[in-house]
Coordinates of C-alpha atoms and ligand atoms in Angstrom, one line a residue:
M2 CA -37.0 -51.0 51.7
A3 CA -35.0 -52.3 54.6
E4 CA -36.0 -55.1 56.9
L5 CA -37.2 -54.0 60.4
G6 CA -36.9 -56.1 63.5
D7 CA -35.4 -56.7 66.9
D8 CA -32.9 -59.4 66.0
I9 CA -29.7 -58.4 67.7
K10 CA -27.7 -61.4 66.3
H11 CA -28.7 -60.4 62.8
A12 CA -27.6 -56.8 63.4
K13 CA -24.3 -58.1 64.8
R14 CA -23.7 -60.3 61.7
L15 CA -24.2 -57.4 59.4
L16 CA -22.0 -55.1 61.4
D17 CA -19.3 -57.8 61.6
Q18 CA -19.3 -57.8 57.8
N19 CA -18.7 -54.0 57.9
K20 CA -22.3 -53.3 56.7
L21 CA -24.5 -50.5 58.1
V22 CA -27.4 -51.1 60.5
A23 CA -29.8 -48.4 61.8
I24 CA -30.0 -48.6 65.6
P25 CA -32.4 -47.1 68.1
T26 CA -31.2 -44.8 70.9
E27 CA -33.0 -42.7 73.4
T28 CA -32.0 -39.5 71.5
V29 CA -32.6 -40.3 67.7
Y30 CA -32.0 -43.3 65.5
G31 CA -28.4 -43.8 64.4
L32 CA -26.8 -45.1 61.3
A33 CA -24.2 -47.4 62.7
A34 CA -20.9 -49.2 61.5
N35 CA -17.8 -50.5 63.1
A36 CA -16.0 -47.4 64.2
T37 CA -12.6 -49.0 63.9
N38 CA -13.0 -49.9 60.2
S39 CA -12.5 -47.0 57.8
A40 CA -14.2 -48.7 54.9
A41 CA -17.4 -49.3 57.0
V42 CA -17.3 -45.7 58.3
T43 CA -16.9 -44.4 54.7
Q44 CA -20.2 -46.0 53.9
I45 CA -22.0 -44.0 56.6
F46 CA -20.8 -40.7 55.0
K47 CA -21.8 -41.9 51.5
T48 CA -25.3 -43.2 52.6
K49 CA -26.1 -40.0 54.4
K50 CA -24.5 -37.7 51.8
R51 CA -22.7 -36.2 54.7
P52 CA -19.6 -34.1 54.1
S53 CA -16.4 -35.6 55.4
F54 CA -15.7 -32.6 57.6
D55 CA -18.7 -33.4 59.8
P56 CA -17.3 -35.9 62.5
L57 CA -19.3 -38.8 63.9
I58 CA -20.2 -39.9 67.5
I59 CA -19.0 -43.3 68.7
H60 CA -21.1 -45.5 71.0
I61 CA -19.8 -47.8 73.7
H62 CA -21.6 -49.8 76.4
S63 CA -19.5 -49.2 79.5
F64 CA -17.3 -46.6 81.2
E65 CA -14.5 -49.2 81.5
Q66 CA -14.3 -49.4 77.6
L67 CA -13.4 -45.6 77.5
S68 CA -9.7 -46.2 78.1
E69 CA -9.5 -48.4 75.0
Y70 CA -10.3 -45.5 72.8
I71 CA -9.4 -42.4 74.9
I72 CA -6.0 -41.1 76.0
N73 CA -7.0 -38.9 78.9
I74 CA -10.2 -38.4 80.9
P75 CA -10.6 -35.0 82.6
E76 CA -12.1 -35.1 86.1
K77 CA -15.2 -33.1 85.0
A78 CA -15.8 -35.6 82.2
K79 CA -15.7 -38.4 84.7
L80 CA -18.2 -36.7 86.9
L81 CA -20.5 -36.2 84.0
A82 CA -20.2 -39.7 82.7
D83 CA -20.8 -41.0 86.2
R84 CA -24.0 -39.0 86.5
F85 CA -25.5 -39.1 82.9
W86 CA -24.3 -42.4 81.3
P87 CA -26.0 -44.2 79.8
G88 CA -27.7 -41.1 78.5
A89 CA -27.9 -38.2 76.1
L90 CA -24.6 -36.6 76.8
T91 CA -21.6 -36.9 74.4
L92 CA -18.1 -36.1 75.6
L93 CA -15.3 -34.8 73.3
L94 CA -12.1 -36.5 74.4
Q95 CA -8.6 -37.1 73.1
K96 CA -8.7 -40.2 70.9
K97 CA -6.3 -43.1 70.6
D98 CA -5.0 -44.2 67.1
I99 CA -7.4 -47.2 67.1
I100 CA -10.2 -44.7 66.1
P101 CA -9.5 -43.8 62.4
D102 CA -9.2 -40.2 61.4
I103 CA -12.3 -40.5 59.1
V104 CA -14.5 -40.8 62.2
T105 CA -13.3 -37.5 63.6
S106 CA -12.7 -35.6 60.4
G107 CA -9.1 -35.5 61.3
L108 CA -9.7 -33.9 64.7
D109 CA -7.7 -35.3 67.6
T110 CA -10.8 -35.5 69.8
V111 CA -13.5 -38.1 69.3
A112 CA -17.2 -37.6 70.3
I113 CA -18.2 -40.6 72.5
R114 CA -21.2 -41.7 74.7
I115 CA -23.1 -44.6 76.1
P116 CA -26.6 -44.6 74.7
N117 CA -29.6 -45.5 76.9
H118 CA -31.5 -48.0 74.9
P119 CA -31.8 -51.7 75.9
L120 CA -31.6 -53.1 72.4
T121 CA -28.6 -51.0 71.4
L122 CA -26.8 -51.7 74.7
E123 CA -27.3 -55.4 74.2
L124 CA -26.0 -55.1 70.6
L125 CA -22.9 -53.1 71.8
K126 CA -22.2 -55.8 74.5
S127 CA -22.2 -58.5 71.8
I128 CA -19.6 -56.9 69.6
S129 CA -15.9 -56.2 70.2
Y130 CA -15.7 -52.7 68.6
P131 CA -17.5 -49.4 69.2
L132 CA -20.2 -48.2 66.8
A133 CA -19.8 -44.9 64.9
A134 CA -23.4 -43.6 64.4
P135 CA -24.6 -40.2 63.3
S136 CA -28.3 -39.7 63.0
A137 CA -29.9 -42.0 60.4
N138 CA -31.2 -39.3 58.1
P139 CA -29.9 -37.7 54.9
F140 CA -27.5 -34.9 55.8
G141 CA -29.3 -31.7 56.7
Y142 CA -32.8 -33.2 57.1
I143 CA -34.7 -33.7 60.4
S144 CA -33.4 -36.5 62.6
P145 CA -35.5 -39.7 62.7
T146 CA -37.2 -40.7 66.0
T147 CA -38.9 -43.9 64.7
A148 CA -37.8 -46.9 62.6
I149 CA -40.4 -45.9 60.0
H150 CA -38.7 -42.4 59.7
V151 CA -35.4 -44.2 58.9
N152 CA -37.0 -46.6 56.4
D153 CA -38.8 -43.7 54.6
Q154 CA -35.5 -42.0 53.7
L155 CA -32.7 -44.5 53.9
G156 CA -34.6 -47.8 53.5
N157 CA -33.3 -48.4 50.0
N158 CA -29.6 -48.0 51.1
I159 CA -29.4 -50.2 54.2
D160 CA -30.3 -53.9 54.9
Y161 CA -31.6 -53.7 58.5
I162 CA -33.2 -51.4 61.0
L163 CA -33.2 -52.5 64.6
D164 CA -36.6 -51.3 65.6
G165 CA -36.6 -50.1 69.2
G166 CA -39.8 -48.0 69.1
T167 CA -40.1 -44.3 69.4
C168 CA -37.0 -42.5 70.8
E169 CA -37.7 -41.4 74.4
V170 CA -35.7 -38.1 74.4
G171 CA -36.4 -37.3 70.8
I172 CA -33.6 -34.8 70.4
E173 CA -29.8 -35.3 69.8
S174 CA -27.3 -35.6 72.6
T175 CA -25.7 -32.6 74.3
I176 CA -22.1 -32.4 73.2
I177 CA -19.5 -31.1 75.7
G178 CA -15.8 -30.6 75.2
F179 CA -13.0 -29.8 77.7
D180 CA -10.4 -27.5 76.1
N181 CA -7.8 -26.7 78.7
D182 CA -10.0 -28.4 81.2
H183 CA -12.7 -25.7 80.6
P184 CA -16.1 -27.3 79.8
T185 CA -17.8 -26.0 76.7
V186 CA -21.1 -27.1 75.3
H187 CA -20.8 -27.5 71.5
R188 CA -24.4 -28.6 70.9
L189 CA -27.5 -28.2 73.1
G190 CA -29.3 -31.5 73.4
G191 CA -31.0 -34.1 75.5
V192 CA -29.3 -33.3 78.8
S193 CA -30.1 -29.7 79.9
I194 CA -27.4 -27.1 80.7
E195 CA -29.0 -26.8 84.2
K196 CA -28.4 -30.5 84.9
I197 CA -24.8 -30.3 83.6
E198 CA -24.1 -27.2 85.7
S199 CA -25.5 -28.9 88.8
I200 CA -22.7 -31.4 88.5
I201 CA -19.6 -29.5 87.3
G202 CA -20.5 -25.8 87.8
K203 CA -20.6 -23.1 85.1
V204 CA -20.1 -24.1 81.4
D205 CA -19.7 -22.1 78.3
V206 CA -22.3 -22.6 75.6
K207 CA -21.2 -22.0 72.0
A208 CA -24.0 -19.9 70.3
L209 CA -25.5 -20.7 66.9
S210 CA -22.9 -19.9 64.3
S211 CA -22.7 -20.4 60.6
S212 CA -19.4 -22.1 60.3
N213 CA -17.6 -23.6 63.2
P214 CA -14.9 -26.0 62.3
V215 CA -14.7 -27.6 65.7
A216 CA -18.3 -28.5 65.7
P217 CA -19.6 -28.9 62.2
G218 CA -22.9 -30.0 63.6
M219 CA -23.4 -26.4 64.4
L220 CA -23.9 -25.5 60.8
Q221 CA -26.9 -23.3 60.6
N222 CA -29.0 -25.2 58.1
H223 CA -29.3 -28.4 60.0
Y224 CA -32.5 -30.3 60.9
S225 CA -34.5 -28.6 58.1
P226 CA -37.8 -29.6 56.7
K227 CA -38.3 -29.2 52.9
K228 CA -41.2 -26.8 53.6
K229 CA -40.6 -23.2 54.7
L230 CA -40.8 -22.9 58.5
I231 CA -41.6 -19.5 60.1
I232 CA -41.3 -19.0 63.8
G233 CA -43.1 -16.2 65.6
D234 CA -46.4 -15.2 67.2
I235 CA -48.8 -17.9 65.8
D236 CA -51.9 -15.7 66.0
E237 CA -50.2 -13.0 63.9
L238 CA -48.7 -15.5 61.5
L239 CA -52.2 -17.1 61.0
Q240 CA -53.5 -13.6 59.9
K241 CA -50.8 -13.3 57.3
H242 CA -50.6 -16.8 55.7
N243 CA -52.9 -19.3 54.2
N244 CA -52.7 -23.1 53.8
V245 CA -50.5 -23.5 56.8
G246 CA -49.6 -26.2 59.3
V247 CA -49.1 -25.2 62.9
I248 CA -46.7 -26.6 65.5
S249 CA -47.6 -25.0 68.8
F250 CA -46.1 -25.6 72.2
Q251 CA -49.4 -26.0 74.2
K252 CA -52.2 -24.0 72.7
D253 CA -55.0 -25.3 70.4
Y254 CA -55.2 -23.0 67.4
K255 CA -58.2 -24.8 65.8
V256 CA -56.7 -25.2 62.4
Q257 CA -56.8 -28.3 60.3
H258 CA -53.1 -29.2 60.3
Q259 CA -51.8 -28.6 63.7
I260 CA -49.7 -30.4 66.3
Q261 CA -49.5 -29.3 69.9
L262 CA -46.1 -30.5 71.2
S263 CA -47.3 -30.8 74.8
K264 CA -50.8 -29.9 75.9
T265 CA -49.6 -29.8 79.6
G266 CA -46.6 -27.6 78.8
N267 CA -44.0 -30.3 79.5
L268 CA -40.7 -29.5 77.7
D269 CA -39.5 -33.1 77.8
E270 CA -42.7 -34.2 76.0
A271 CA -42.3 -31.4 73.6
A272 CA -38.7 -32.4 72.8
Q273 CA -39.9 -36.0 72.2
C274 CA -42.5 -34.9 69.7
L275 CA -40.7 -32.1 67.9
F276 CA -39.0 -34.0 65.0
G277 CA -42.0 -36.2 64.4
A278 CA -44.2 -33.1 64.2
L279 CA -41.9 -31.4 61.7
R280 CA -41.8 -34.5 59.6
K281 CA -45.5 -35.0 59.6
L282 CA -46.3 -31.5 58.5
D283 CA -43.5 -31.6 56.0
N284 CA -45.5 -34.4 54.3
E285 CA -48.9 -32.7 54.5
N286 CA -50.5 -30.8 51.6
I287 CA -49.8 -27.3 53.1
S288 CA -47.7 -24.4 51.9
I289 CA -45.7 -23.5 55.0
I290 CA -45.2 -24.5 58.6
I291 CA -45.6 -21.9 61.4
S292 CA -44.4 -22.4 64.9
E293 CA -43.3 -20.7 68.0
Y294 CA -40.4 -20.8 70.5
V295 CA -41.0 -22.7 73.8
P296 CA -39.8 -21.5 77.2
N297 CA -36.0 -21.2 77.0
H298 CA -35.0 -23.4 80.0
G299 CA -34.4 -27.2 80.5
L300 CA -34.8 -29.0 77.1
G301 CA -36.6 -25.9 75.9
R302 CA -33.1 -24.4 74.9
A303 CA -32.4 -27.4 72.7
I304 CA -35.9 -27.3 71.2
N305 CA -35.5 -23.6 70.3
D306 CA -32.0 -24.3 68.9
R307 CA -33.5 -26.9 66.5
L308 CA -36.4 -24.7 65.6
K309 CA -34.1 -21.8 64.8
R310 CA -31.9 -24.0 62.6
A311 CA -34.9 -25.6 60.9
A312 CA -36.2 -22.1 60.0
I313 CA -33.1 -20.9 58.3
E314 CA -33.6 -20.8 54.6
Q315 CA -31.2 -23.0 52.6
Ligands
AMP22 P1 -24.9 -36.4 64.6 O1 -24.6 -37.7 65.3 O2 -25.5 -36.6 63.2 O3 -25.8 -35.6 65.4 O4 -23.6 -35.7 64.4 C1 -22.5 -35.7 65.3 C2 -22.1 -34.3 65.6 O5 -21.2 -34.4 66.7 C3 -21.3 -33.6 64.5 O6 -22.1 -32.9 63.6 C4 -20.5 -32.6 65.3 O7 -21.2 -31.5 65.6 C5 -20.3 -33.3 66.6 N1 -18.9 -33.8 66.8 C6 -18.5 -35.1 66.5 N2 -17.2 -35.2 66.8 C7 -16.8 -34.0 67.2 C8 -15.5 -33.5 67.5 N3 -14.4 -34.3 67.6 N4 -15.4 -32.2 67.9 C9 -16.5 -31.4 67.8 N5 -17.7 -31.8 67.5 C10 -17.9 -33.1 67.2
MG23 MG1 -27.3 -35.5 62.5

């Protein structure tokens, strides 16, 4: 098992030696390495068993750092960074050569953001390179929102997990690109479409698709528990199935294994709880998990997107 702690100097030492360290962010935990070192980044792909065509997000600590890694920053990208960084918004921007091709799976854009977590911001300030960090889970499984989640699955493969508590947002970042200056959301996430549109006007949102080479994170079978997940009307599903676990939005279904994502109907709280709930029920002695879609606005859109993917059979 890995060591857990909040020793930033220790994390820095390991990263300086091109080793991997799991880091907390406000979205989910990341599996981090020096983004400018191909050998270190290769270890991320190996440890996650992630296919090399699925590019990584790089993390920096200040807007001023952007020009070290990015060729051109569109005006709308600037406005978004100004409003949402540090935060759960990732920008796809033209990369400089200092970012190796392995990070971007050969694409000429790199996904970049400033995460909003005090420990990780302090760590980023103490090092002289950006951190490449995808979610710290085996490829295809549910993303981790606590240090324990990381340790459960990757603890044998990494030395250190910087423990920053439970992730506040709990769902991955929203990813937005600017092809021909036209903003397109490639992944729904922790900053809602409504908030983005309030700053830069209408954006396109790429729908769920089975294979999309520009955003391999849009692969359908992402974020999946090992148990079968069925989404629908929970009352009806309870009539049909036995030995189930229930993840409801608000309502109490009075079954033994159940998690209410937000008793008060708060979509932000539901987002924060979603991955932990899927993990918990995945480890219970039940046959299937049943759940329902939440209202499709705010972070509800990202929650529904993750539920939909998690329910797709492998
Ligand atoms: P993860 O950090 O595990 O959520 O994975 C990062 C995700 O960012 C990938 O799966 C892709 O969907 C997306 N991504 C990263 N870089 C790019 C890029 N250059 N173009 C499009 N999508 C990207
Ligand atoms: Mg991931």
